[in-house]
PDB file of C-alpha atoms and ligand atoms in Angstrom:
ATOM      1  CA  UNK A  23       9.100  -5.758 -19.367  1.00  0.00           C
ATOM      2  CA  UNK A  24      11.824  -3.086 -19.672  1.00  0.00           C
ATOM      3  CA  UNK A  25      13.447  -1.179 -17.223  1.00  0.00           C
ATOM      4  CA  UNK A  26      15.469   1.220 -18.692  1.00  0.00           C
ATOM      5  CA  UNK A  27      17.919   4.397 -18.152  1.00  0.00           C
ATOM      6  CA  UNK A  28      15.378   6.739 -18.885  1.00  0.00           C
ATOM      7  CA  UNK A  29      13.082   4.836 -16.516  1.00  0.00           C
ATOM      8  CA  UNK A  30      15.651   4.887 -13.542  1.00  0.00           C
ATOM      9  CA  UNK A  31      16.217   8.508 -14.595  1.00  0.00           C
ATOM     10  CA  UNK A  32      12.429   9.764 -14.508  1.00  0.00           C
ATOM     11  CA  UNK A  33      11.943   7.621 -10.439  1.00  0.00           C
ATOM     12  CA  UNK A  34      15.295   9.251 -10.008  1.00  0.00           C
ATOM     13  CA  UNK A  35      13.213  12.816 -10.271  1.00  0.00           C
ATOM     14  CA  UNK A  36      10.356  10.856  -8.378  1.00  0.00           C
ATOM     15  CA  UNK A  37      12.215  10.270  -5.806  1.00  0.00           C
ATOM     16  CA  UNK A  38      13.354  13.939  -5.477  1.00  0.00           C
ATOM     17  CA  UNK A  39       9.887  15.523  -5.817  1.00  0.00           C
ATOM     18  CA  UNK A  40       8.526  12.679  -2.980  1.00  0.00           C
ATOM     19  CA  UNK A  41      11.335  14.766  -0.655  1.00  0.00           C
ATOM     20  CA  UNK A  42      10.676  18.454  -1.645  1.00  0.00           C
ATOM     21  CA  UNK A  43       6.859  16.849  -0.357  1.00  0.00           C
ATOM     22  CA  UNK A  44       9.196  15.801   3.003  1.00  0.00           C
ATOM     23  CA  UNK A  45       8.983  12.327   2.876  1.00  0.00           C
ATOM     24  CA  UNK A  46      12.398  11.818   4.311  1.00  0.00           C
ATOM     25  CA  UNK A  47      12.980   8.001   5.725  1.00  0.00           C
ATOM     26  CA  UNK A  48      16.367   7.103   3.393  1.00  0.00           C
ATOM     27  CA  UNK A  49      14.514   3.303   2.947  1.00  0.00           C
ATOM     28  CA  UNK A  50      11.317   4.632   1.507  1.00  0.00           C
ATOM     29  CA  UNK A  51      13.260   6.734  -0.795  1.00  0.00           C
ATOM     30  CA  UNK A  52      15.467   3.539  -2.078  1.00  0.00           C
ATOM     31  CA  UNK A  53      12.481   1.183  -1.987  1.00  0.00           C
ATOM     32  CA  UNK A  54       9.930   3.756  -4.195  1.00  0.00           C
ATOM     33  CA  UNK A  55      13.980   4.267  -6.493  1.00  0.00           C
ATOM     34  CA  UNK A  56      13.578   0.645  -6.937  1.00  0.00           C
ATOM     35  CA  UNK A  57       9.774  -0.530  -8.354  1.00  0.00           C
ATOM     36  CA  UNK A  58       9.937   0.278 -11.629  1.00  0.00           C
ATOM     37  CA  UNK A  59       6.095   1.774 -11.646  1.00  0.00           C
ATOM     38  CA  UNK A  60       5.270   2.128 -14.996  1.00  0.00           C
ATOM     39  CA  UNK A  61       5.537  -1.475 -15.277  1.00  0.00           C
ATOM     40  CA  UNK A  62       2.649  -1.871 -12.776  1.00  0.00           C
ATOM     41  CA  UNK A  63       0.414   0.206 -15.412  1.00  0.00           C
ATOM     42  CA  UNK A  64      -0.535  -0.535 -18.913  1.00  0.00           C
ATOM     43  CA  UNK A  65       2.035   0.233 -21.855  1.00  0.00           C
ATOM     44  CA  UNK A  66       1.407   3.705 -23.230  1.00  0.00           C
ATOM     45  CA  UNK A  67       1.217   5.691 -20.233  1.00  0.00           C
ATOM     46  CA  UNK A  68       4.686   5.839 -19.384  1.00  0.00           C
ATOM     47  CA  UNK A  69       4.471   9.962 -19.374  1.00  0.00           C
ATOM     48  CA  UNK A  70       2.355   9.296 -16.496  1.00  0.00           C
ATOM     49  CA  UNK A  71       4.208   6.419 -14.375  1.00  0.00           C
ATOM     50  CA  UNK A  72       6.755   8.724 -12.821  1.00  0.00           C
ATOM     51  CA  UNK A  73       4.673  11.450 -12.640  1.00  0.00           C
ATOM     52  CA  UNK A  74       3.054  12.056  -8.313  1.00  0.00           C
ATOM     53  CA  UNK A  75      -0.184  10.844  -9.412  1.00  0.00           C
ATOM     54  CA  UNK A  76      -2.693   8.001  -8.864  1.00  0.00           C
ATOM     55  CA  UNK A  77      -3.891   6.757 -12.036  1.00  0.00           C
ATOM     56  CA  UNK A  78      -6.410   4.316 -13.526  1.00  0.00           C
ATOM     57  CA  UNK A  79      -5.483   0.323 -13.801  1.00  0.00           C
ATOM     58  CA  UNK A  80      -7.637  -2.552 -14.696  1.00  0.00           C
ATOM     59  CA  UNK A  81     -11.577  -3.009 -12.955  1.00  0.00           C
ATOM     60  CA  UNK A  82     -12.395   0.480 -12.176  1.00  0.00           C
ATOM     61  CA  UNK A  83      -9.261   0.908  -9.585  1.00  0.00           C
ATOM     62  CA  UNK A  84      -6.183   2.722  -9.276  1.00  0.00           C
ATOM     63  CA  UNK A  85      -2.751   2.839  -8.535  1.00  0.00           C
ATOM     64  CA  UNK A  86      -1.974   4.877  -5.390  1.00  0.00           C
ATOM     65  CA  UNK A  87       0.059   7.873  -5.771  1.00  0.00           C
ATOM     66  CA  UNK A  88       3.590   7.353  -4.992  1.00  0.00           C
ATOM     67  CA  UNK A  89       3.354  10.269  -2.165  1.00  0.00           C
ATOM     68  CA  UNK A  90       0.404   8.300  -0.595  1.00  0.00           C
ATOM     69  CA  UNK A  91       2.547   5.387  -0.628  1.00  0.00           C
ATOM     70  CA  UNK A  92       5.643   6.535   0.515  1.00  0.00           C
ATOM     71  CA  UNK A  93       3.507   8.342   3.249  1.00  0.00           C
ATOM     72  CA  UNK A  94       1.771   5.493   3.912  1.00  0.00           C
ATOM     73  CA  UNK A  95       5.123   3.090   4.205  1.00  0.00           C
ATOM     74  CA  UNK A  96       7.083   6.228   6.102  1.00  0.00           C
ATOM     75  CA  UNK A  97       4.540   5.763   9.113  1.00  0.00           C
ATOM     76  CA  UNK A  98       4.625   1.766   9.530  1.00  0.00           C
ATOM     77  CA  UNK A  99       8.453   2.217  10.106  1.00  0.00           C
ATOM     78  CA  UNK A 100       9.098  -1.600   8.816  1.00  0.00           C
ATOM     79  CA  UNK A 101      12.236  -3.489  10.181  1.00  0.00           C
ATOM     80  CA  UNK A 102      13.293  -5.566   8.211  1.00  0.00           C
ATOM     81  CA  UNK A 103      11.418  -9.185   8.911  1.00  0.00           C
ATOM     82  CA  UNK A 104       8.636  -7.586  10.048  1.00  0.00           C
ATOM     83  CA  UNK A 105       5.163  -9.069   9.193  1.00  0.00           C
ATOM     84  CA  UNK A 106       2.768  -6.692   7.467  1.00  0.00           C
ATOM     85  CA  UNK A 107      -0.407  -6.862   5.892  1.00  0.00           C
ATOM     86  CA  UNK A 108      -2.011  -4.798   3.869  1.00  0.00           C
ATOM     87  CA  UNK A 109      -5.548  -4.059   2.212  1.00  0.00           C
ATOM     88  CA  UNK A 110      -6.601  -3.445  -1.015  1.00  0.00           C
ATOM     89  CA  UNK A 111      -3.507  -5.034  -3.004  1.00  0.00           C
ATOM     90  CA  UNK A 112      -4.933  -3.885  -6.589  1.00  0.00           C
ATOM     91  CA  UNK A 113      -1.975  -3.887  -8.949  1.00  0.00           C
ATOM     92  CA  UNK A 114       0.837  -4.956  -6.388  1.00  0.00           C
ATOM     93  CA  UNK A 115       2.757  -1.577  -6.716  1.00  0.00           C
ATOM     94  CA  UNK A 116       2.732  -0.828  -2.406  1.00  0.00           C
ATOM     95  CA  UNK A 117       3.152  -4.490  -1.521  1.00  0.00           C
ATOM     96  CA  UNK A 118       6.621  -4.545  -4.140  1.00  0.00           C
ATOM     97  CA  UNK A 119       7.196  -0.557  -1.976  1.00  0.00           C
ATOM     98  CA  UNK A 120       6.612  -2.765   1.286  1.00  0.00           C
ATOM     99  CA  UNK A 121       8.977  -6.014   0.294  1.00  0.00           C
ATOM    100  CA  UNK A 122      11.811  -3.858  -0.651  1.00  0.00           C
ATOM    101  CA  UNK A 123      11.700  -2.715   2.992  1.00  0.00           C
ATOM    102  CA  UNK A 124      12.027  -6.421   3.695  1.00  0.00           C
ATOM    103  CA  UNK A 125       9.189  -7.068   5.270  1.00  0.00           C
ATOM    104  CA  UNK A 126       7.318 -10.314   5.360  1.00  0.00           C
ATOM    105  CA  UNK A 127       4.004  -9.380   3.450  1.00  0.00           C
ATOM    106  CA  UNK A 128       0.189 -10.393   3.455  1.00  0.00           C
ATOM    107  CA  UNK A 129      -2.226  -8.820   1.087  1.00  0.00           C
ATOM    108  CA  UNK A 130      -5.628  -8.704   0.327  1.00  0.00           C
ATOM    109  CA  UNK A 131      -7.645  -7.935  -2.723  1.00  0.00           C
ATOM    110  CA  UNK A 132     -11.436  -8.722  -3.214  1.00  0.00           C
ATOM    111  CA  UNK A 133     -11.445  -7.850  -6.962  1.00  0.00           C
ATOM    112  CA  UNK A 134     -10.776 -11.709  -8.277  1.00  0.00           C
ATOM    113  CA  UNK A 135     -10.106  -9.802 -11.939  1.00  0.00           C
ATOM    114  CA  UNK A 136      -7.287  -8.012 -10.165  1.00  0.00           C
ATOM    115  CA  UNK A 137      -6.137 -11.021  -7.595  1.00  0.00           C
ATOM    116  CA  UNK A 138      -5.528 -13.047 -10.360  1.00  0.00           C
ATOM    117  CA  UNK A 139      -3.840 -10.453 -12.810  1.00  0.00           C
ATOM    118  CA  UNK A 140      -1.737  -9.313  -9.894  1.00  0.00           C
ATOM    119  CA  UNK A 141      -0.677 -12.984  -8.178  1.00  0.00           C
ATOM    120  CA  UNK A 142       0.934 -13.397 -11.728  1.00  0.00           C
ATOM    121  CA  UNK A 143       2.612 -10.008 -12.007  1.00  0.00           C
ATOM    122  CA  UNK A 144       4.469  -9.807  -9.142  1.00  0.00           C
ATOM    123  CA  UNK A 145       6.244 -13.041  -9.064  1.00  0.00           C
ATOM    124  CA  UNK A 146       7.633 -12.014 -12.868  1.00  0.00           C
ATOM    125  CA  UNK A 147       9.704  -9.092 -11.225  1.00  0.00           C
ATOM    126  CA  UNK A 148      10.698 -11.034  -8.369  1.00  0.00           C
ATOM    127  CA  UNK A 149       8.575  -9.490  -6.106  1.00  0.00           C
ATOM    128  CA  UNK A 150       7.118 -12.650  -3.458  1.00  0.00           C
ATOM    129  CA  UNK A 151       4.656 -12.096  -0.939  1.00  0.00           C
ATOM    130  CA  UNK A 152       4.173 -14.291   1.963  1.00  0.00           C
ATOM    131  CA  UNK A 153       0.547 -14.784   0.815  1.00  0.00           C
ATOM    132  CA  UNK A 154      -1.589 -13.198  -2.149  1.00  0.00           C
ATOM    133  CA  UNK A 155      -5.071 -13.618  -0.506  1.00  0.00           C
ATOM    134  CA  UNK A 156      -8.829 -13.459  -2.422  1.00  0.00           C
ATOM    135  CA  UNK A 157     -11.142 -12.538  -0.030  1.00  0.00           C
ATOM    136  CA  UNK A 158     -12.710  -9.059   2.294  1.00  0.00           C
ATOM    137  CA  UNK A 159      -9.763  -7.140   3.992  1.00  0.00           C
ATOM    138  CA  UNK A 160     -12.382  -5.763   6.435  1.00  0.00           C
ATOM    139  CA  UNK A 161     -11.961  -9.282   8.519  1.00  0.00           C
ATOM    140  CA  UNK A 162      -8.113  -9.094   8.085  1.00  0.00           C
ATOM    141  CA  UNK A 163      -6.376 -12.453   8.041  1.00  0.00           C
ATOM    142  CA  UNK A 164      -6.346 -13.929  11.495  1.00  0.00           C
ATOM    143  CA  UNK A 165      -4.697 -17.009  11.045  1.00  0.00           C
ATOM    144  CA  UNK A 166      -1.797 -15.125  10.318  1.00  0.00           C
ATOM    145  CA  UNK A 167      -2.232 -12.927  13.053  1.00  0.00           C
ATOM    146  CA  UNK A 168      -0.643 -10.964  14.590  1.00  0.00           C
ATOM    147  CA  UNK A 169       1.065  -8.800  12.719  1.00  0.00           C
ATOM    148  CA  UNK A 170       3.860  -5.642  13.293  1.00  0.00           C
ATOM    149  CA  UNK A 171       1.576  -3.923  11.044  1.00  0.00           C
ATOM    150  CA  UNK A 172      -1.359  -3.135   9.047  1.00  0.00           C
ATOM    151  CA  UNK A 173      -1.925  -0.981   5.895  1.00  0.00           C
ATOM    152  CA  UNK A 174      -5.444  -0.182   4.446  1.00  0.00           C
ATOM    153  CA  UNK A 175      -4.593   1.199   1.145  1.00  0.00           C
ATOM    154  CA  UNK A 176      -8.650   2.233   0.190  1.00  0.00           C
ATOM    155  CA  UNK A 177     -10.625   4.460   1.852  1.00  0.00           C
ATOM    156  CA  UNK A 178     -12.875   3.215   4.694  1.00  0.00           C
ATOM    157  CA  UNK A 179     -15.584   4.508   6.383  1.00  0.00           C
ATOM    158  CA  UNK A 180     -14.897   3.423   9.710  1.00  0.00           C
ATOM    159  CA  UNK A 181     -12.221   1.286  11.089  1.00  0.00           C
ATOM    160  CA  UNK A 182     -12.857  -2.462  10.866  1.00  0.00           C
ATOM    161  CA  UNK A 183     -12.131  -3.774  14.223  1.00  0.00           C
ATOM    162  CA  UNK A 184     -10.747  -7.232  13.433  1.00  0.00           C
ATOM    163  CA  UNK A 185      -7.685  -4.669  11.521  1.00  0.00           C
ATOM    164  CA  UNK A 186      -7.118  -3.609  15.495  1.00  0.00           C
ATOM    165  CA  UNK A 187      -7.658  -6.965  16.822  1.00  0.00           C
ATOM    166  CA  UNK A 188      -4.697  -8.552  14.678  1.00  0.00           C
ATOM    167  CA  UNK A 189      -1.582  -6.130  15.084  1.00  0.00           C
ATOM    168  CA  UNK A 190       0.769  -7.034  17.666  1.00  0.00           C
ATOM    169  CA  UNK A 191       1.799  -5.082  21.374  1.00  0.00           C
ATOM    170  CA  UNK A 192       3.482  -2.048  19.310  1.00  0.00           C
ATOM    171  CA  UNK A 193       2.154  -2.705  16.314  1.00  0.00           C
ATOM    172  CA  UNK A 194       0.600   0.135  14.200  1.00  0.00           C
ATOM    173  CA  UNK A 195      -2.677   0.112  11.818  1.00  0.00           C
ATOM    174  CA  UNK A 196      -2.411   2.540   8.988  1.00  0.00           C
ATOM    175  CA  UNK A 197      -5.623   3.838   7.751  1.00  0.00           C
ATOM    176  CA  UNK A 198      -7.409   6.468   5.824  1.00  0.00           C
ATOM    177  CA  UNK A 199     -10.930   6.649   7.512  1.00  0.00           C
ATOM    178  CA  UNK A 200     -13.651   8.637   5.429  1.00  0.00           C
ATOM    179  CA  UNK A 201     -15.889   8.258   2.888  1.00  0.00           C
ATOM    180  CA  UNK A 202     -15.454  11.345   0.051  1.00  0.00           C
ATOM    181  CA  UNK A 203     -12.338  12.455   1.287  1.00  0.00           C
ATOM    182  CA  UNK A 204     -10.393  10.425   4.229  1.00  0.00           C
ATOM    183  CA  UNK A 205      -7.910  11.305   7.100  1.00  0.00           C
ATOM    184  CA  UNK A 206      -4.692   9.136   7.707  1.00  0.00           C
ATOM    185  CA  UNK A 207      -5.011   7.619  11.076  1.00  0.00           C
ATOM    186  CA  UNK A 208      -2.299   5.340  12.759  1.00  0.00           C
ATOM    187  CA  UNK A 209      -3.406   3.690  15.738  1.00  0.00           C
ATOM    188  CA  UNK A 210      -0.536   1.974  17.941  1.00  0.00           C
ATOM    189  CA  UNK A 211      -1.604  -1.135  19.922  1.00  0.00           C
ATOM    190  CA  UNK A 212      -0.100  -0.057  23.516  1.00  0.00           C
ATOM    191  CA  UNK A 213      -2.259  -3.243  25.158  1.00  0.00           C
ATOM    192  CA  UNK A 214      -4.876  -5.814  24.410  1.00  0.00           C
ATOM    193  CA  UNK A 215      -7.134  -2.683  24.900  1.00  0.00           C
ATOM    194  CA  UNK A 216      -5.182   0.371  24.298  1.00  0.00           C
ATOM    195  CA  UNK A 217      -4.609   1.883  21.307  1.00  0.00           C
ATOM    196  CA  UNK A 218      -2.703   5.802  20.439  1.00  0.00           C
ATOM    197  CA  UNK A 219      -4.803   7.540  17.913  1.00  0.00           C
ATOM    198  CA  UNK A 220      -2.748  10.035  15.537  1.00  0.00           C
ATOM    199  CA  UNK A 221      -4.053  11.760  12.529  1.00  0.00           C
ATOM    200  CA  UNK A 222      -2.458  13.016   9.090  1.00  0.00           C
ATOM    201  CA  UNK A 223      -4.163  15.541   6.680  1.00  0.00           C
ATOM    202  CA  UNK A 224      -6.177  14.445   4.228  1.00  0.00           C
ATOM    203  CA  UNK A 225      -5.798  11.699   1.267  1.00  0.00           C
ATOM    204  CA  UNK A 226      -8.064  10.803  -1.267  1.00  0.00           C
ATOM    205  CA  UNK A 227      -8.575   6.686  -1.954  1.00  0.00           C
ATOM    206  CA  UNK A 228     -10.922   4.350  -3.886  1.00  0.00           C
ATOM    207  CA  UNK A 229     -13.505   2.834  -0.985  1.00  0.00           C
ATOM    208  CA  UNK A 230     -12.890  -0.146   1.198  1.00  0.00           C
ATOM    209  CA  UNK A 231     -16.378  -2.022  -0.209  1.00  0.00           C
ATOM    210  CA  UNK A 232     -18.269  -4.245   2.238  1.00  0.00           C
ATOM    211  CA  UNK A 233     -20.401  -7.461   1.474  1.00  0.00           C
ATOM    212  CA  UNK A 234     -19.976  -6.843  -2.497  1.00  0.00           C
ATOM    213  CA  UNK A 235     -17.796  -9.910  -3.435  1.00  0.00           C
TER     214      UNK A 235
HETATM  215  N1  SAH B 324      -2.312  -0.924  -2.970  1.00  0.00           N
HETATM  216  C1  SAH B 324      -2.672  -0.426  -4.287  1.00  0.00           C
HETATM  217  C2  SAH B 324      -3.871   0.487  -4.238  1.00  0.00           C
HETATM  218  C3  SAH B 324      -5.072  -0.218  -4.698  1.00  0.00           C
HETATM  219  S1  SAH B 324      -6.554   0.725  -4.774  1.00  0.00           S
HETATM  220  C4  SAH B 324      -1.499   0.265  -4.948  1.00  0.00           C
HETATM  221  O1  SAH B 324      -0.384   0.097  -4.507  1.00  0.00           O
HETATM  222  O2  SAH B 324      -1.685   0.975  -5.946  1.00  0.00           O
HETATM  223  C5  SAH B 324      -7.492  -0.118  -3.523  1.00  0.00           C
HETATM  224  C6  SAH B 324      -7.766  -1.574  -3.756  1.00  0.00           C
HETATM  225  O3  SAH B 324      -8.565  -2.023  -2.656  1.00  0.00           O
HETATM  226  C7  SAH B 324      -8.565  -1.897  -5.003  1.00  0.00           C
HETATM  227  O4  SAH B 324      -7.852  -2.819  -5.776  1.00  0.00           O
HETATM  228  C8  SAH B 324      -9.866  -2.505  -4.483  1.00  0.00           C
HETATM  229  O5  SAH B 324     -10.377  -3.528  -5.290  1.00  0.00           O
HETATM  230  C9  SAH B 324      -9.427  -3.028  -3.129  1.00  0.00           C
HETATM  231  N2  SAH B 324     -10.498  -3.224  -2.156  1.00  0.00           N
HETATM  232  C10 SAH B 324     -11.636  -2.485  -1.976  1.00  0.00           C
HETATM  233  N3  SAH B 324     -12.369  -2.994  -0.961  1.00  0.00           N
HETATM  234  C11 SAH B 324     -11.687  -4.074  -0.479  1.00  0.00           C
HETATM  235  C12 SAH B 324     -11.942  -5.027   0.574  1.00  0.00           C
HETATM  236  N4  SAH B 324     -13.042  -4.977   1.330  1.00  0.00           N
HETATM  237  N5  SAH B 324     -11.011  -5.999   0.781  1.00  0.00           N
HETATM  238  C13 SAH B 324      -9.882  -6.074   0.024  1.00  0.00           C
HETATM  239  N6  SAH B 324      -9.608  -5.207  -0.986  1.00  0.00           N
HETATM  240  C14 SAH B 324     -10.487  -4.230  -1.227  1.00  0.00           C
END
């Protein structure tokens, strides 16, 4: 488990092509400088850990694509201490992007192949999560609720209302809604029945499954 000067030197370029896409919050930039993401992928495909791609991982899934990510963490705009969960936690790579920010995280993963692999993994490089959780992200985690915010990192078809439920006055839900090809949505709780709808382009994620565990 290296992290070398070529490493830092190829999320050095990273970094720089994530800003020519105009991701510009200074703490996303730092946090994506500091996971070394090749280590979240099998050895051999370094060429393709610093490279703005999703790729293939373990059980049929991927890791996200570091724009996606950084787009992703850009809209939560985490404070430091803030409690966020997110969905889908696959190999770990967003929820090590969302702990540099210093937040307080919560994920979910209903692959058990992955949860397991993944629980292990992180821990090794330092990288603790409030809570590594088995189980289906489209009921959230309410005894932990409520949170400052919520990140679905898999596509889903519509938006799973417990996800609105559990965020906080202020709090924000990040979420690509679709099923071949998904918008970014943010909702913002303004009260316990208001939420501000924005939308963000298209992204393209693996599907939020339902009832398949
Ligand atoms: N956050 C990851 C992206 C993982 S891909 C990264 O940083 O690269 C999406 C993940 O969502 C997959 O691991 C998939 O197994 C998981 N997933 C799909 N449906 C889910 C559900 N209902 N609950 C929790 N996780 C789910």
């Amino acid at each position: 488990m290296e992290d070398t000067f070529k490493h830092k030197g190829l999320r050095y370029k990273l970094v720089n092509i994530l800003k020519t896409k105009n991701i510009k919050d200074e703490k996303v930039l730092k946090a994506i400088g500091n996971v070394p993401r090749h280590l979240f992928m099998d050895s051999g495909f370094l060429d393709h850990a610093y490279q703005d791609k999703a790729f293939p991982i373990a059980a049929d899934q991927t890791i996200s694509q570091p724009y996606t990510v950084a787009f992703q963490s850009e809209l939560l705009q985490i404070k430091s201490g803030d409690k966020i969960l997110e969905i889908g936690t696959g190999c770990g790579y967003q929820t090590a992007v969302l702990l540099e920010l210093g937040a307080k995280v919560y994920s979910i993963e209903r692959q058990q192949e992955l949860f397991k692999k993944t629980s292990k993994f992180l821990p090794k490089l330092g990288y603790r999560a409030k809570q590594l959780v088995f189980g289906d992200g489209y009921k959230g985690l309410v005894e932990e609720a409520p949170f400052d915010g919520v990140i679905v990192t898999a596509g889903a078809p519509y938006v799973p209302k417990p996800l609105l439920s559990q965020l906080k006055i202020g709090g924000k839900l990040i979420i690509p809604v679709g099923e071949d090809v998904q918008i970014m949505n943010m909702f913002i709780r303004k009260g316990q029945k208001e939420f501000e709808q924005e939308e963000f382009g298209e992204f393209r994620f693996v599907p939020l499954l339902e009832d398949k565990n």
